PDB file of C-alpha atoms in Angstrom:
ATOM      1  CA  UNK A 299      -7.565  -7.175  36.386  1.00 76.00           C
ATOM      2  CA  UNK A 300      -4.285  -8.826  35.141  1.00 78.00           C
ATOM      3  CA  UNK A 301      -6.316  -9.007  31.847  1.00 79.00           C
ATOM      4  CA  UNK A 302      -6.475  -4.721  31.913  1.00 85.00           C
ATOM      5  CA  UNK A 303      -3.133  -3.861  32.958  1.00 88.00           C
ATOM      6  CA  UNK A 304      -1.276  -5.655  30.750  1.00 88.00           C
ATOM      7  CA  UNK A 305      -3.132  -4.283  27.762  1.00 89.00           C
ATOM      8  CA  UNK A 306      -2.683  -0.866  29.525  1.00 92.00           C
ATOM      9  CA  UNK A 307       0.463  -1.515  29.612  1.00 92.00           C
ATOM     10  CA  UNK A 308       1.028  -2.369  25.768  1.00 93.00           C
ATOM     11  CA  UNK A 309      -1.025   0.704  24.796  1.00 94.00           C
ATOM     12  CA  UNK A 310       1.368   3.075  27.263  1.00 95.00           C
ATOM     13  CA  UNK A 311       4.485   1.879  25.450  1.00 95.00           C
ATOM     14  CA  UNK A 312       3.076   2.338  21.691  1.00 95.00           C
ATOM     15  CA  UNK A 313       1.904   5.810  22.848  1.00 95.00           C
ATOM     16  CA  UNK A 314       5.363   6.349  24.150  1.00 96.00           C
ATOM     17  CA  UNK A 315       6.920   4.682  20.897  1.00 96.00           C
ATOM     18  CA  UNK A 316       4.630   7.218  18.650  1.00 95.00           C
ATOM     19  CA  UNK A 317       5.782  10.229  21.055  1.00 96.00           C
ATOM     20  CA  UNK A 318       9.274   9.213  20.726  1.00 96.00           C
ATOM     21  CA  UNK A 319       9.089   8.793  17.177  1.00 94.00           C
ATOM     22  CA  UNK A 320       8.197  12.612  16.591  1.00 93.00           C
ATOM     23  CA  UNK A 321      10.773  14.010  18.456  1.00 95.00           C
ATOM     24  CA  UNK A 322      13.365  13.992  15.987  1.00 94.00           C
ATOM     25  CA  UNK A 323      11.190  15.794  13.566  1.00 90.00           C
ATOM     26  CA  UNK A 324      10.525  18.012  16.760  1.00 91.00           C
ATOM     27  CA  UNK A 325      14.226  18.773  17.393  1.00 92.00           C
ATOM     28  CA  UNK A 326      14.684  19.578  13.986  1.00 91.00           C
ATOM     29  CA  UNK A 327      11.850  22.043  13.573  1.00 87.00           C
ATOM     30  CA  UNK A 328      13.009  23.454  16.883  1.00 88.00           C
ATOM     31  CA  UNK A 329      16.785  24.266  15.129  1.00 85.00           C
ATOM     32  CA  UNK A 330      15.347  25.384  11.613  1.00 83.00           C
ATOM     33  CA  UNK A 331      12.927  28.024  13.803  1.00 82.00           C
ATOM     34  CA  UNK A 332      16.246  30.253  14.626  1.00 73.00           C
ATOM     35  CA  UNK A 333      15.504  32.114  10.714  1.00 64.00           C
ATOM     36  CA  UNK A 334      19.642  31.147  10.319  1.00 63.00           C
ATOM     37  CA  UNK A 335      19.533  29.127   7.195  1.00 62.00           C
ATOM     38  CA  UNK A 336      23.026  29.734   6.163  1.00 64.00           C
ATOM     39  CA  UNK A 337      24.964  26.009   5.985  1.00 76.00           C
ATOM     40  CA  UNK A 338      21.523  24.836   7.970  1.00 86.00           C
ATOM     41  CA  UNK A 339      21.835  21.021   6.863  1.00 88.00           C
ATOM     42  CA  UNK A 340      25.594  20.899   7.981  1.00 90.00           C
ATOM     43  CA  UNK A 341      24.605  21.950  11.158  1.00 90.00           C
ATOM     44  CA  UNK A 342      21.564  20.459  11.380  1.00 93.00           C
ATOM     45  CA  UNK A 343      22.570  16.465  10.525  1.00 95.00           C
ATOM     46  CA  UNK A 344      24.424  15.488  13.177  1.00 95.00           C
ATOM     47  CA  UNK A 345      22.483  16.281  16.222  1.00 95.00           C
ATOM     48  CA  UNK A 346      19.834  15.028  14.517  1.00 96.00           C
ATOM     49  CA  UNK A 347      21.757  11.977  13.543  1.00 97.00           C
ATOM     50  CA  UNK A 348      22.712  10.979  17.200  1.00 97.00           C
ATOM     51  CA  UNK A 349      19.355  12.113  18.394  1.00 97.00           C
ATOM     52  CA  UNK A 350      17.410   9.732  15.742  1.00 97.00           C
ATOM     53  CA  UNK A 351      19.979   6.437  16.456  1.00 98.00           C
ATOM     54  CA  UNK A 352      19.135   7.088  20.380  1.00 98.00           C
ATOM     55  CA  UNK A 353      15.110   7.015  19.950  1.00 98.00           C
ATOM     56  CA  UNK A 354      15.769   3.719  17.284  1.00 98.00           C
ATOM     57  CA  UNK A 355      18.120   2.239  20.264  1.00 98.00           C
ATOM     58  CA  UNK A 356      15.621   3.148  23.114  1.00 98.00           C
ATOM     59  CA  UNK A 357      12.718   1.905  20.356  1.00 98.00           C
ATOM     60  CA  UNK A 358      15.136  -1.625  19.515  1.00 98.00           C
ATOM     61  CA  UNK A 359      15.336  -2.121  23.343  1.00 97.00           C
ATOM     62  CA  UNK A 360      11.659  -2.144  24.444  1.00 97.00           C
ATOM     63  CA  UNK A 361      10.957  -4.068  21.206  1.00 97.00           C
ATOM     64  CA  UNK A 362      13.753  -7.186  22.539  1.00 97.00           C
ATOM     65  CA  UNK A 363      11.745  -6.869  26.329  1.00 95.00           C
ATOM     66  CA  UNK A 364       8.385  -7.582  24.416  1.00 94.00           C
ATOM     67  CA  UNK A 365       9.645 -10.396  22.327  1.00 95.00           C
ATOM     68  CA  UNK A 366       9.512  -8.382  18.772  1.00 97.00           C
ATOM     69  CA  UNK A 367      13.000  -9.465  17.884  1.00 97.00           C
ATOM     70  CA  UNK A 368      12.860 -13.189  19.315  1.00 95.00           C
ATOM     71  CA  UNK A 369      12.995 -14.493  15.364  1.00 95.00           C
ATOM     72  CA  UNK A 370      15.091 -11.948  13.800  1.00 96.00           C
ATOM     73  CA  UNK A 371      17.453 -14.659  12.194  1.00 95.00           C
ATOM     74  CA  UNK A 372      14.585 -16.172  10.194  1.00 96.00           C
ATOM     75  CA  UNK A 373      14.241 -12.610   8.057  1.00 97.00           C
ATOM     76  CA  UNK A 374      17.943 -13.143   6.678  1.00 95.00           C
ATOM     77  CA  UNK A 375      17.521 -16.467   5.189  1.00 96.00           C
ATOM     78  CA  UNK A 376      17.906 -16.455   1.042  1.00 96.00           C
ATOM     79  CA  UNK A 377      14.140 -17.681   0.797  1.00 96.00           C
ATOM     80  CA  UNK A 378      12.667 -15.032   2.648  1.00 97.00           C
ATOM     81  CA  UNK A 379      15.467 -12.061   1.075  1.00 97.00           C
ATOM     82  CA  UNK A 380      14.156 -13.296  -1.830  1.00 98.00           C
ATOM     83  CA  UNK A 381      10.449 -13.007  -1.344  1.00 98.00           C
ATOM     84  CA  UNK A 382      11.111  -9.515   0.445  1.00 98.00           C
ATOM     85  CA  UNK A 383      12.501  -8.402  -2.511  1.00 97.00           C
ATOM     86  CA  UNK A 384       9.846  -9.782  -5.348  1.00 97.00           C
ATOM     87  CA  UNK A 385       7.337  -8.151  -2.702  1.00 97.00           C
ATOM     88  CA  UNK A 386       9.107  -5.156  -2.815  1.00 97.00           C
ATOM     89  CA  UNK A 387       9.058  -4.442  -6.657  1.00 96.00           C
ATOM     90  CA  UNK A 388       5.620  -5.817  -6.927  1.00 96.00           C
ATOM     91  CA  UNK A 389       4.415  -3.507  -4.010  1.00 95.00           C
ATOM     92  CA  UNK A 390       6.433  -0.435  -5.716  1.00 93.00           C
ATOM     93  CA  UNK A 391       4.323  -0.343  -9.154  1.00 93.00           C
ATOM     94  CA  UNK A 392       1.208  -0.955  -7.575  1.00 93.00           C
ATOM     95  CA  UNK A 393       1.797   1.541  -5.711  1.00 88.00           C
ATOM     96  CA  UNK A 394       2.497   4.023  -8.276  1.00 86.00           C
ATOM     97  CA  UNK A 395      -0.523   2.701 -10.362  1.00 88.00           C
ATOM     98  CA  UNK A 396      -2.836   3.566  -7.904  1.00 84.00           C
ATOM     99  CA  UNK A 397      -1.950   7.098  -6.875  1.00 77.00           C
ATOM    100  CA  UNK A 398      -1.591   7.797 -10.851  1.00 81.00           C
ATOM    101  CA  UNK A 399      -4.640   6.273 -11.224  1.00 80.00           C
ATOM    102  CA  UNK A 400      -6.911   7.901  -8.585  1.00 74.00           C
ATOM    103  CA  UNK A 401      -5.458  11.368  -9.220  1.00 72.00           C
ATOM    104  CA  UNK A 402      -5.863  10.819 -13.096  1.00 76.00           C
ATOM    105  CA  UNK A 403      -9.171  10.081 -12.404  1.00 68.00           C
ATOM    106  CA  UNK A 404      -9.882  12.492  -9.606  1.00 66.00           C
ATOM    107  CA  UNK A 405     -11.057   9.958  -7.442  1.00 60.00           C
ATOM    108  CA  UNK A 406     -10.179  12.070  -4.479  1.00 57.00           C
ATOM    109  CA  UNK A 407      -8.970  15.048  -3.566  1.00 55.00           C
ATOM    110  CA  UNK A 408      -5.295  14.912  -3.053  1.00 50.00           C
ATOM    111  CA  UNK A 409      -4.662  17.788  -1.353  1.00 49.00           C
ATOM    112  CA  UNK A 410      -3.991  16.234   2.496  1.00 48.00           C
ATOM    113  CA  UNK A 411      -1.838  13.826   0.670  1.00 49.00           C
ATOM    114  CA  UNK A 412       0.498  16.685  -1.356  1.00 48.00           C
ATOM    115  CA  UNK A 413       0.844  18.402   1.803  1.00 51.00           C
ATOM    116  CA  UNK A 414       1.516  15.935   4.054  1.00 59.00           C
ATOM    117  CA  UNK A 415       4.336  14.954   1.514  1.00 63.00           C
ATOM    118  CA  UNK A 416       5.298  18.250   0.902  1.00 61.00           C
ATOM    119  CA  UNK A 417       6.042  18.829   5.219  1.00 65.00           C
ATOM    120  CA  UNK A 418       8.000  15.852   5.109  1.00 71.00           C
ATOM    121  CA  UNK A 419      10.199  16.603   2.075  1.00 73.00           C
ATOM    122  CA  UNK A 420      10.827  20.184   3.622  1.00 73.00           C
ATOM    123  CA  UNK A 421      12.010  18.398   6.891  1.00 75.00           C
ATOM    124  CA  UNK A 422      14.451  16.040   4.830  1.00 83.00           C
ATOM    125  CA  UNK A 423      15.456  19.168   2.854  1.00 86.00           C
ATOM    126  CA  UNK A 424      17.205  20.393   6.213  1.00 89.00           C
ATOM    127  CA  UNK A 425      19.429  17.700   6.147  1.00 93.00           C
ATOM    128  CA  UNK A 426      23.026  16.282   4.320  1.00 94.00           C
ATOM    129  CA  UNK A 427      22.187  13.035   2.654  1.00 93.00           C
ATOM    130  CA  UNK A 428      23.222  10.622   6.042  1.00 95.00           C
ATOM    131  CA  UNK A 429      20.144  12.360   7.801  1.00 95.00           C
ATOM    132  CA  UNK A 430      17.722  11.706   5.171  1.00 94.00           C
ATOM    133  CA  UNK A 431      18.932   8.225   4.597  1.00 95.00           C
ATOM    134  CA  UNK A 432      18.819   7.706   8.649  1.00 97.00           C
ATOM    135  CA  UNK A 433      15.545   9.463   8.354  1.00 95.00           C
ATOM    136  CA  UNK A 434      13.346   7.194   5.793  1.00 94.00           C
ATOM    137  CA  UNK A 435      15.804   4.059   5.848  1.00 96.00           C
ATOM    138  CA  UNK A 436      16.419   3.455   9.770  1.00 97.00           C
ATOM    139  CA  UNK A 437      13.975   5.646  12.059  1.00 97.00           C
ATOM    140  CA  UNK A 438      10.871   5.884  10.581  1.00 96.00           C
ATOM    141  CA  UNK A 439      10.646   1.569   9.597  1.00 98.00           C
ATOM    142  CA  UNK A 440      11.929   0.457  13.077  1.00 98.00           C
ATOM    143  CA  UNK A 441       9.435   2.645  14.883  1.00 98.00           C
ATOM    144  CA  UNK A 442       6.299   2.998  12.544  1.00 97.00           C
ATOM    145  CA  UNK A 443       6.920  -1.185  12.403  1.00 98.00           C
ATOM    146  CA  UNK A 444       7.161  -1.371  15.779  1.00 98.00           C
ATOM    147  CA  UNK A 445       4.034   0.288  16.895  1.00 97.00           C
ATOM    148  CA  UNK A 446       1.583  -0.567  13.689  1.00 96.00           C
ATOM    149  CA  UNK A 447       2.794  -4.090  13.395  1.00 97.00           C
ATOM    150  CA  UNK A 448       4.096  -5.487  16.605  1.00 97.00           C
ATOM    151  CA  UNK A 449       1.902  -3.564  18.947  1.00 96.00           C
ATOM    152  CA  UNK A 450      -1.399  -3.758  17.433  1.00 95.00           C
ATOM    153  CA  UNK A 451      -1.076  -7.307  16.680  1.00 96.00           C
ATOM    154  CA  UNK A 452       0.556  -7.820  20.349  1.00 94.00           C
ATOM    155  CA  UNK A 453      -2.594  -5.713  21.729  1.00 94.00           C
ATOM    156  CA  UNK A 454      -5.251  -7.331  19.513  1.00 93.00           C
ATOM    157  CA  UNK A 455      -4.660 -10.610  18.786  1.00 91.00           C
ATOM    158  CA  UNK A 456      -3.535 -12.913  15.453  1.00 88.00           C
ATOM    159  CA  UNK A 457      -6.881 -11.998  13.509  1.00 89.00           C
ATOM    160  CA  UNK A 458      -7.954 -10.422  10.711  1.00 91.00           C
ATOM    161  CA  UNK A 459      -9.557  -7.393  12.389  1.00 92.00           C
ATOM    162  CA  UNK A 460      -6.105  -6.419  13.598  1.00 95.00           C
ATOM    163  CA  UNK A 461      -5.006  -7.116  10.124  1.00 96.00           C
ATOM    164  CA  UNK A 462      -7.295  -4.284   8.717  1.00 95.00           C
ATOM    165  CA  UNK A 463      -6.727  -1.558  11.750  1.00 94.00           C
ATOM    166  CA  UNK A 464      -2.662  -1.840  11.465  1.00 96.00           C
ATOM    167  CA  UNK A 465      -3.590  -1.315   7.481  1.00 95.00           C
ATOM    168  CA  UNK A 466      -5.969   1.074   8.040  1.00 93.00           C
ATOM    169  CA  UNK A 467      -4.566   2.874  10.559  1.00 92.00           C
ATOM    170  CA  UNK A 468      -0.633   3.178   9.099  1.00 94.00           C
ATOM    171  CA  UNK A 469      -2.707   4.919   5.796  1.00 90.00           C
ATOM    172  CA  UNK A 470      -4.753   6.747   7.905  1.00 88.00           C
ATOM    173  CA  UNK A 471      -1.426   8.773   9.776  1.00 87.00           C
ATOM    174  CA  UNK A 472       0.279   8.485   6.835  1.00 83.00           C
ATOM    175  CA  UNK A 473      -2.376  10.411   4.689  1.00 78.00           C
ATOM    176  CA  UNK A 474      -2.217  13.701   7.065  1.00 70.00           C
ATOM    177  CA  UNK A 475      -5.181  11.877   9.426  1.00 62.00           C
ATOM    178  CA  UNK A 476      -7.413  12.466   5.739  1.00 61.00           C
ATOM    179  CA  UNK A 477      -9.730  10.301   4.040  1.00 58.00           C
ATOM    180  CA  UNK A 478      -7.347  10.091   1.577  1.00 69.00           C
ATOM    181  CA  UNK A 479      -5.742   6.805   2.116  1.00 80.00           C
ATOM    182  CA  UNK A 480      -5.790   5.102  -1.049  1.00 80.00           C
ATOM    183  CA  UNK A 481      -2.726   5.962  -1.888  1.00 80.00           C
ATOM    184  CA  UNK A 482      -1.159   4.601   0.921  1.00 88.00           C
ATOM    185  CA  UNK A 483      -2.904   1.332   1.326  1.00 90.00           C
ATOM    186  CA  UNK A 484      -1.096  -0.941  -1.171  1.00 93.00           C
ATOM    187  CA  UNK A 485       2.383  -0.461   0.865  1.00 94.00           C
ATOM    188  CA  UNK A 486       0.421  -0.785   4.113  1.00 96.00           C
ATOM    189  CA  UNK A 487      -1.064  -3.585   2.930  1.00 96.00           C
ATOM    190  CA  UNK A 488       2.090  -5.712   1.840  1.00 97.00           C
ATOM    191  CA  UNK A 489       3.649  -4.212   5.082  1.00 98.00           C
ATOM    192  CA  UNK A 490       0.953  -5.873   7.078  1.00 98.00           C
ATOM    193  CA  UNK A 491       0.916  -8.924   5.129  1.00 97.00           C
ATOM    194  CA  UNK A 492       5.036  -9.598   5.468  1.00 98.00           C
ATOM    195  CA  UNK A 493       4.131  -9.111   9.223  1.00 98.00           C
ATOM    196  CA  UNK A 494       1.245 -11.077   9.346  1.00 96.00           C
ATOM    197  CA  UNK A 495       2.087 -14.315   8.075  1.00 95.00           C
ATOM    198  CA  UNK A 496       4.792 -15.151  10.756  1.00 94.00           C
ATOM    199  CA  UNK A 497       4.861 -11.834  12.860  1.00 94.00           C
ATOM    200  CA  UNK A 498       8.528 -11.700  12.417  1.00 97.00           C
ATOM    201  CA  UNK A 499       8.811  -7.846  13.166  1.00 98.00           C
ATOM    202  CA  UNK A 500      12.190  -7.584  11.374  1.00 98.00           C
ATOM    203  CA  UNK A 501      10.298  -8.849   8.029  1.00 98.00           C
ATOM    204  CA  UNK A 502       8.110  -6.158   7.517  1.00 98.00           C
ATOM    205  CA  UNK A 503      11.080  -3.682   8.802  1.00 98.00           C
ATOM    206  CA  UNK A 504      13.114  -5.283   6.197  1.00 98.00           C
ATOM    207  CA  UNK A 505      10.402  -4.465   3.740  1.00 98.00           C
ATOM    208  CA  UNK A 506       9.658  -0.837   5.132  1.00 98.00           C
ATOM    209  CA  UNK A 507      13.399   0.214   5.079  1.00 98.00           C
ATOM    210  CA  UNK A 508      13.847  -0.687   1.294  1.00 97.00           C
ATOM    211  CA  UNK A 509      10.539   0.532   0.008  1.00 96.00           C
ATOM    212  CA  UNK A 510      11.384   4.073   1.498  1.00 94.00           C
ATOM    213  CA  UNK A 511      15.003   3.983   0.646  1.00 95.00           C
ATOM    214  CA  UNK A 512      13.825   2.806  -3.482  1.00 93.00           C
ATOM    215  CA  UNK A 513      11.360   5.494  -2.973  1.00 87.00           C
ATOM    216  CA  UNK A 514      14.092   8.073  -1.705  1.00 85.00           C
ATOM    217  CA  UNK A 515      16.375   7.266  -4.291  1.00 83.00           C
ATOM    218  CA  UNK A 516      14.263   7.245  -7.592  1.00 77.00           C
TER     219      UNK A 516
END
């Protein structure tokens, strides 16, 4: 019975995690419904802003009360900035490889994919640079990290099942909940692996926050 509710209780606060994660993107839907687009991302950015830092603070918190952040310190050593960063680069032109290559090839149809970009791109586009960078650099690592990496691994165990669901799964959302998650599966994978070999959340964060903030910036 103990066994049960403490698993419940693990899949509760990832649900809650992934329901708090979309209501930024929520909000700002809401406020670019009104048809007024005149000087929309100056009045968009800051309510979003504060709204986005409140969900990462609430997100930070529950993370500390479950342990995620008990070996933060050991992600800001030289050794591992180092590695974070050769992963980085090395995960950035596979990356690229593979979605040239399977849509050179027409290995899949990429359709889900270009959309699913395409919606988040418009979102951004509704926003001054700070609420992009807060956006891809701060909300979305902390809380997709939080609940692929630290929760599936905290609900399923150090093995190498969870290891493929967190991989499989982060593509899988990721893709537009398609088949099409090729594209997406080197970065999950190197995501999953920084987490994996210590399960120092703030690794893979570290690793998610400058992979989307190369990717927003080239």
């Amino acid at each position: 019975m103990k066994f049960i509710l403490s698993k419940s209780i693990i899949i509760a606060a990832a649900f809650f995690l992934f329901i708090l994660s979309q209501l930024p993107v929520v909000f700002l839907n809401f406020l670019n419904s009104n048809g007024d687009t005149y000087g929309i991302a100056y009045k968009n950015t800051p309510p979003f802003i504060i709204l986005a830092l409140a969900v990462v603070t609430i997100s930070i918190f529950i993370g500390i009360k479950c342990g995620f952040y008990n070996n933060y310190r050991k992600s800001f050593s030289w050794k591992n900035i180092l590695f974070i960063f050769s992963l980085l680069i090395v995960t950035f032109f596979i990356q690229k490889f593979v979605v040239q290559f399977i849509t050179s090839h027409n290995l899949y149809n990429v359709s889900h994919q270009i959309t699913n970009q395409m919606k988040v791109e418009n979102i951004l586009s509704s926003l001054l640079f700070p609420g992009q960078f807060v956006a891809v650099s701060i909300l979305a690592p902390i809380l997709e990290e939080s609940i692929y990496r630290a929760f599936f691994y905290k609900l399923f165990g150090y093995k190498w099942w969870t290891f493929a669901l967190s991989c499989f799964f982060f593509s899988y959302v990721h893709s537009g909940f398609s088949w099409d998650i090729l594209g997406y599966l080197p970065l999950s994978v190197a995501l999953t692996y920084v987490y994996h070999r210590r399960q120092v959340l703030t690794d893979s964060i570290l690793l998610h926050s400058l992979y989307n903030t190369l990717l927003f910036v080239f």
